[in-house]
Coordinates of C-alpha atoms and ligand atoms in Angstrom, one line a residue:
X284 CA 114.0 -104.3 -52.2
X285 CA 110.2 -105.0 -53.2
X286 CA 108.6 -102.9 -55.8
X287 CA 106.6 -100.3 -53.4
X288 CA 110.0 -99.7 -51.7
X289 CA 112.0 -99.2 -54.8
X290 CA 109.1 -96.7 -56.2
X291 CA 109.4 -94.8 -52.7
X292 CA 113.4 -94.7 -52.7
X293 CA 113.8 -93.8 -56.1
X294 CA 111.0 -92.1 -58.0
X295 CA 108.7 -90.5 -55.2
X296 CA 111.5 -88.2 -54.2
X297 CA 111.5 -86.8 -57.9
X298 CA 107.7 -86.0 -57.8
X299 CA 108.2 -83.7 -54.5
X300 CA 111.1 -81.7 -56.0
X301 CA 109.3 -79.1 -58.0
X302 CA 105.5 -78.0 -58.5
X303 CA 103.5 -78.0 -61.3
X304 CA 101.1 -75.4 -62.4
X305 CA 98.4 -78.4 -63.5
X306 CA 99.2 -81.2 -61.5
X307 CA 96.9 -81.5 -58.6
X308 CA 98.0 -84.9 -57.1
X309 CA 101.1 -86.7 -58.2
X310 CA 102.1 -90.5 -57.4
X311 CA 101.0 -92.4 -54.6
X312 CA 97.1 -92.9 -55.2
X313 CA 95.6 -95.1 -57.9
X314 CA 95.6 -92.1 -60.4
X315 CA 97.2 -88.7 -60.9
X316 CA 95.1 -85.7 -61.4
X317 CA 95.9 -82.7 -63.6
X318 CA 93.5 -79.8 -64.0
X319 CA 93.9 -78.3 -67.4
X320 CA 92.8 -74.4 -67.1
X321 CA 90.0 -73.1 -69.0
X322 CA 91.0 -72.0 -72.5
X323 CA 94.0 -74.2 -72.7
X324 CA 94.5 -77.7 -74.7
X325 CA 96.1 -80.6 -73.0
X326 CA 98.8 -81.9 -75.7
X327 CA 100.4 -85.4 -74.9
X328 CA 102.7 -87.9 -76.7
X329 CA 104.2 -91.3 -75.6
X330 CA 107.7 -92.6 -76.4
X331 CA 109.2 -96.1 -75.7
X332 CA 113.0 -96.9 -75.6
X333 CA 114.0 -100.5 -76.0
X334 CA 117.3 -101.6 -75.0
X335 CA 119.2 -102.6 -77.9
X336 CA 117.0 -100.8 -80.3
X337 CA 116.9 -97.2 -79.3
X338 CA 120.0 -97.1 -77.0
X339 CA 122.9 -99.5 -76.6
X340 CA 123.1 -102.2 -74.1
X341 CA 124.6 -101.5 -70.8
X342 CA 124.2 -97.8 -71.5
X343 CA 125.1 -95.4 -68.4
X344 CA 121.8 -95.4 -66.4
X345 CA 122.1 -91.5 -65.7
X346 CA 122.3 -90.7 -69.4
X347 CA 119.4 -93.0 -70.0
X348 CA 117.7 -91.2 -67.5
X349 CA 118.0 -87.6 -69.1
X350 CA 117.7 -89.0 -72.8
X351 CA 114.5 -90.6 -72.0
X352 CA 113.0 -87.5 -70.8
X353 CA 114.5 -85.4 -73.4
X354 CA 113.3 -87.6 -76.7
X355 CA 109.7 -87.4 -75.2
X356 CA 110.0 -83.6 -74.2
X357 CA 111.2 -82.9 -77.8
X358 CA 107.7 -84.0 -79.2
X359 CA 106.4 -81.1 -76.9
X360 CA 108.8 -78.7 -78.3
X361 CA 107.7 -79.7 -82.0
X362 CA 103.8 -78.7 -81.1
X363 CA 104.8 -75.6 -79.1
X364 CA 103.5 -76.8 -75.9
X365 CA 104.5 -75.5 -72.6
X366 CA 105.9 -78.5 -70.6
X367 CA 103.5 -79.8 -67.3
X368 CA 104.3 -83.3 -66.4
X369 CA 105.0 -86.8 -67.1
X370 CA 104.4 -90.6 -66.3
X371 CA 107.0 -93.2 -66.5
X372 CA 106.3 -97.0 -67.1
X373 CA 109.8 -98.7 -66.3
X374 CA 110.7 -102.3 -67.0
X375 CA 113.7 -103.7 -65.4
X376 CA 115.2 -106.9 -65.5
X377 CA 116.6 -106.5 -61.7
X378 CA 116.0 -104.0 -59.0
X379 CA 119.9 -103.1 -59.2
X380 CA 120.4 -100.3 -56.6
X381 CA 123.2 -98.7 -58.3
X382 CA 121.4 -98.5 -61.8
X383 CA 118.5 -97.1 -60.2
X384 CA 120.2 -94.2 -58.4
X385 CA 122.2 -93.4 -61.6
X386 CA 118.9 -93.8 -63.6
X387 CA 116.8 -91.5 -61.0
X388 CA 119.7 -88.9 -60.9
X389 CA 119.7 -88.4 -64.9
X390 CA 115.7 -88.3 -64.6
X391 CA 115.8 -85.8 -61.9
X392 CA 118.2 -83.4 -63.9
X393 CA 116.0 -83.7 -67.0
X394 CA 112.7 -83.4 -65.0
X395 CA 114.2 -80.0 -63.5
X396 CA 115.8 -78.7 -66.8
X397 CA 112.3 -79.1 -68.7
X398 CA 109.9 -78.1 -66.3
X399 CA 108.3 -81.7 -66.3
X400 CA 107.1 -83.1 -63.1
X401 CA 107.0 -86.6 -62.4
X402 CA 103.0 -87.6 -62.1
X403 CA 103.2 -91.4 -61.7
X404 CA 104.0 -94.5 -63.6
X405 CA 104.4 -98.3 -63.5
X406 CA 107.3 -100.5 -62.4
X407 CA 107.4 -104.0 -63.5
X408 CA 110.3 -106.5 -64.2
X409 CA 111.2 -107.9 -67.6
X410 CA 113.9 -106.7 -70.6
X411 CA 114.9 -103.1 -69.8
X412 CA 112.1 -100.9 -71.6
X413 CA 111.1 -97.4 -70.8
X414 CA 107.7 -95.7 -71.9
X415 CA 107.0 -92.2 -71.0
X416 CA 104.0 -90.2 -71.5
X417 CA 104.6 -86.1 -71.5
X418 CA 101.8 -83.8 -71.1
X419 CA 101.8 -80.3 -72.1
X420 CA 99.5 -77.3 -72.6
X421 CA 99.0 -74.6 -75.0
X422 CA 96.3 -71.9 -75.5
X423 CA 93.1 -73.3 -77.1
X424 CA 93.8 -73.9 -80.7
X425 CA 97.4 -72.9 -80.7
X426 CA 99.4 -76.2 -81.0
X427 CA 101.8 -76.2 -84.2
X428 CA 100.4 -78.9 -86.2
X429 CA 102.5 -80.7 -89.1
X430 CA 99.8 -79.8 -91.6
X431 CA 100.2 -76.1 -91.6
X432 CA 102.8 -75.6 -94.1
X433 CA 101.7 -73.6 -97.4
X434 CA 103.9 -73.0 -100.8
X435 CA 106.0 -69.7 -100.3
X436 CA 106.8 -70.6 -96.6
X437 CA 110.4 -70.7 -95.6
X438 CA 112.1 -73.8 -94.2
X439 CA 114.2 -73.5 -91.2
X440 CA 116.1 -75.5 -88.6
X441 CA 117.4 -74.7 -85.3
X442 CA 120.9 -75.2 -84.1
X443 CA 123.4 -77.8 -86.1
X444 CA 122.5 -81.1 -87.4
X445 CA 124.2 -84.3 -87.9
X446 CA 126.5 -84.4 -84.5
X447 CA 124.3 -86.8 -82.4
X448 CA 124.3 -89.4 -85.5
X449 CA 128.2 -89.1 -86.0
X450 CA 128.7 -89.6 -82.2
X451 CA 127.3 -93.3 -82.9
X452 CA 130.7 -93.8 -84.5
X453 CA 132.5 -93.2 -81.5
X454 CA 130.4 -94.6 -78.5
X455 CA 133.4 -96.8 -77.5
X456 CA 136.0 -94.3 -77.7
X457 CA 138.2 -94.7 -74.3
X458 CA 140.1 -91.0 -75.0
X459 CA 137.8 -88.9 -76.9
X460 CA 139.5 -85.6 -78.4
X461 CA 137.4 -82.6 -77.9
X462 CA 135.5 -82.9 -81.2
X463 CA 134.4 -86.3 -80.5
X464 CA 133.6 -85.2 -76.8
X465 CA 131.3 -82.4 -78.4
X466 CA 129.4 -84.8 -80.7
X467 CA 129.2 -87.5 -77.9
X468 CA 127.6 -84.8 -75.7
X469 CA 125.0 -84.1 -78.5
X470 CA 124.2 -87.7 -78.5
X471 CA 124.1 -88.5 -74.8
X472 CA 122.4 -85.3 -73.4
X473 CA 120.1 -83.9 -75.8
X474 CA 118.6 -80.7 -75.3
X475 CA 114.8 -80.4 -76.6
X476 CA 114.1 -77.2 -78.0
X477 CA 110.9 -76.3 -75.7
X478 CA 111.5 -72.5 -75.4
X479 CA 111.9 -72.3 -79.1
X480 CA 108.9 -74.1 -79.9
X481 CA 106.7 -72.3 -77.4
X482 CA 107.9 -68.8 -79.1
X483 CA 107.2 -70.2 -82.4
X484 CA 103.5 -70.5 -81.8
X485 CA 101.8 -68.2 -83.9
X486 CA 104.9 -67.7 -86.3
X487 CA 105.7 -71.2 -87.7
X488 CA 103.1 -72.8 -89.8
X489 CA 104.2 -76.3 -89.2
X490 CA 106.9 -78.0 -87.0
X491 CA 108.6 -81.4 -86.5
X492 CA 111.4 -82.3 -84.5
X493 CA 114.5 -84.1 -86.0
X494 CA 114.5 -87.5 -84.3
X495 CA 115.1 -89.6 -87.4
X496 CA 117.2 -87.4 -90.0
X497 CA 116.3 -83.9 -91.4
X498 CA 115.1 -85.7 -95.0
X499 CA 112.9 -88.0 -93.5
X500 CA 111.1 -85.5 -90.8
X501 CA 110.9 -82.6 -93.2
X502 CA 109.2 -85.0 -95.4
X503 CA 106.6 -85.8 -92.7
X504 CA 105.8 -82.1 -92.9
X505 CA 105.6 -81.9 -96.5
X506 CA 103.0 -85.3 -96.6
X507 CA 101.0 -84.0 -94.1
X508 CA 100.6 -80.5 -95.5
X509 CA 100.5 -81.9 -99.2
X510 CA 103.3 -79.5 -100.4
X511 CA 107.1 -80.0 -101.4
X512 CA 110.3 -77.9 -100.8
X513 CA 113.5 -76.8 -102.1
X514 CA 116.4 -76.9 -99.8
X515 CA 120.0 -76.0 -100.4
X516 CA 122.8 -78.2 -98.8
X517 CA 125.1 -75.0 -98.7
X518 CA 122.7 -73.4 -95.9
X519 CA 122.3 -76.7 -93.5
X520 CA 124.1 -75.8 -90.3
X521 CA 126.8 -78.2 -89.5
X522 CA 128.8 -78.1 -86.0
X523 CA 132.9 -77.0 -86.5
X524 CA 133.2 -80.3 -84.9
X525 CA 131.2 -82.5 -87.2
X526 CA 133.1 -80.8 -90.2
X527 CA 136.7 -81.4 -88.7
X528 CA 135.7 -85.1 -87.9
X529 CA 133.8 -86.0 -91.1
X530 CA 135.0 -83.4 -93.8
X531 CA 132.8 -84.0 -96.7
X532 CA 131.0 -86.5 -95.2
X533 CA 129.5 -84.1 -92.6
X534 CA 126.7 -83.4 -95.0
X535 CA 125.4 -86.8 -95.1
X536 CA 125.0 -87.0 -91.5
X537 CA 123.4 -83.6 -91.1
X538 CA 120.9 -84.6 -93.7
X539 CA 120.0 -88.4 -92.8
X540 CA 121.5 -89.3 -89.3
X541 CA 119.0 -88.7 -86.2
X542 CA 119.1 -88.1 -82.7
X543 CA 119.6 -84.6 -82.8
X544 CA 116.4 -83.3 -81.5
X545 CA 116.5 -80.0 -83.3
X546 CA 113.5 -78.4 -84.7
X547 CA 112.4 -78.2 -88.4
X548 CA 109.7 -75.4 -88.9
X549 CA 108.2 -73.7 -91.8
X550 CA 107.6 -70.1 -91.4
X551 CA 105.4 -67.7 -93.8
X552 CA 107.9 -65.0 -95.2
X553 CA 105.9 -62.0 -93.6
X554 CA 106.3 -63.7 -90.1
X555 CA 110.0 -64.2 -90.5
X556 CA 110.3 -60.7 -91.3
X557 CA 108.7 -59.6 -88.1
X558 CA 109.9 -62.3 -85.9
X559 CA 111.3 -61.7 -82.5
X560 CA 115.4 -62.1 -82.5
X561 CA 114.7 -65.0 -80.0
X562 CA 113.7 -67.0 -82.7
X563 CA 115.6 -65.6 -85.7
X564 CA 118.9 -66.3 -83.9
X565 CA 117.9 -69.8 -83.2
X566 CA 117.3 -70.9 -87.0
X567 CA 118.9 -71.3 -90.0
X568 CA 116.9 -70.9 -93.3
X569 CA 117.6 -73.8 -95.5
X570 CA 114.9 -73.5 -98.1
X571 CA 111.2 -73.0 -99.2
X572 CA 108.3 -74.8 -99.5
X573 CA 106.8 -75.4 -103.1
X574 CA 103.6 -76.4 -104.2
X575 CA 104.8 -79.2 -106.4
X576 CA 104.9 -82.4 -104.0
X577 CA 108.4 -83.8 -103.3
X578 CA 111.5 -83.0 -101.9
X579 CA 114.5 -81.0 -104.1
X580 CA 117.8 -81.0 -102.5
X581 CA 120.2 -78.5 -104.7
X582 CA 118.0 -78.7 -107.6
X583 CA 117.9 -82.6 -107.9
X584 CA 114.7 -84.3 -106.8
X585 CA 115.8 -86.3 -103.8
X586 CA 114.5 -90.1 -103.4
X587 CA 111.8 -90.5 -100.3
X588 CA 114.1 -90.7 -97.5
X589 CA 111.8 -92.3 -95.1
X590 CA 114.4 -92.7 -91.8
X591 CA 114.5 -95.6 -89.6
X592 CA 111.5 -98.0 -89.7
X593 CA 111.3 -100.4 -86.7
X594 CA 109.5 -103.2 -89.1
X595 CA 111.6 -102.3 -92.4
X596 CA 114.9 -101.4 -90.7
X597 CA 117.4 -98.6 -92.3
X598 CA 116.5 -97.2 -96.1
Ligands
ADP30 P1 98.2 -99.4 -59.2 O1 98.5 -100.9 -59.0 O2 96.8 -99.2 -58.5 O3 97.8 -99.2 -60.7 P2 100.7 -99.3 -58.7 O4 101.1 -100.2 -57.7 O5 101.3 -99.4 -60.2 O6 99.5 -98.9 -58.7 O7 101.6 -97.9 -58.4 C1 101.3 -97.3 -57.2 C2 101.7 -95.8 -57.2 O8 103.2 -95.6 -57.6 C3 100.9 -95.0 -58.4 O9 100.6 -93.8 -57.8 C4 101.9 -95.0 -59.4 O10 101.7 -93.6 -60.2 C5 103.3 -94.8 -58.8 N1 104.2 -95.5 -59.7 C6 104.7 -96.8 -59.9 N2 105.7 -96.9 -60.6 C7 106.2 -95.5 -60.6 C8 107.4 -95.1 -61.5 N3 108.5 -95.6 -61.9 N4 107.6 -93.5 -61.2 C9 106.8 -92.8 -60.6 N5 105.6 -93.3 -60.1 C10 105.3 -94.7 -59.8
MG31 MG1 94.9 -99.2 -58.2

C-alpha cells in the first residue's frame, strides 16, 4: 500500500465524519483552510509523542490514537479554547494495516468525543512518532493564560490526581483487579477537560493542564504570574482506587506523577463564590495564591519540582 492509498483509506474518512464551524477545506489539497470568525482569536498548540519516550513500545494502536489527540486537546482545555480542528504528522516504520486500522479507530473516537475535525497532515516512514497540532478559538482576548494568578486567588484542581501515574506500575498486569483497571483506564483514555476549560473563561485568572504532575505544573503558573502559593495535602483529590492501591503513598502520586490531564486553575475568591455549579462541582480547592514566591505544602516550602525534563530526565 502506497502513501496516498494509506491516507485515503485510513485518514480521509475521519475528516469527513463531522463538520467544523471554522474548517472550510479539509485534507486533499496542498493546504487546509480555516476561517476564523470576526471577533475570535485562534488558539493553537503542537504536541509530539515519541515511541519509548511518551508511550511504551508496542503500545496498543487504538489507545495511542485516542491518547495522542487527548493529550493535545488538553492544552486547548487549559486555555479555555473551544476545539475546532487538528493536523496529524504521522511517522511509521511500515504500513501495517492492522496497526493503522486500530490507530485510526482510536483517533476517530477521540476526534468525535472532543469535537476536533481532522484538517490534514503528513505521512512519512521512520521510527514511530506522532505530532498533532490542535486549533481552537476563543472570543477575542478571552483565553486563560498562565500569567493571571494574583495573591488571594484560590488554587483549585479538577477530578482526582495520581491515577495515571500509578497506572505505569501495572501496564503489564495480565488480570487487573477493578482498582487496577480503573487507574489503567485513566492512563490509556485521558479525558481532557474541554467543557470545564470553556466554562472557566471569565472565572479563572490562570490555568494549566496537569501533564507533568501537580507541583510541577502549578509551579508554571506561579513563575509566569510571579507569585507563590500555599497548598494543603489533605485537600488534594485522590480517587478511592488510588487510596486502596497505594495507601499512604497515594499522595506522592497525586503531587508528582503526570498524565492525568486534569486542570489546575487559580480563581479570584469573589469569582469562586458566584461561580456556576458546573464549575464548582468539578473542582476541589486545595490552597491559595500568595505574594511571596515559592510553593508551600502543609506549611513547609516545597523544593522546586520541575517535573520530567527531556534533556535532564526525572528530578
Ligand atoms: P504535499 O506533498 O502537497 O505537502 P502531502 O502529499 O503531504 O501533500 O499530503 C496530501 C494531502 O493529504 C494533504 O491535504 C495532507 O493534508 C493530507 N494528509 C497527509 N497525511 C495525512 C494524515 N496522516 N492525516 C490526514 N491528512 C493527511
Ligand atoms: Mg503540496
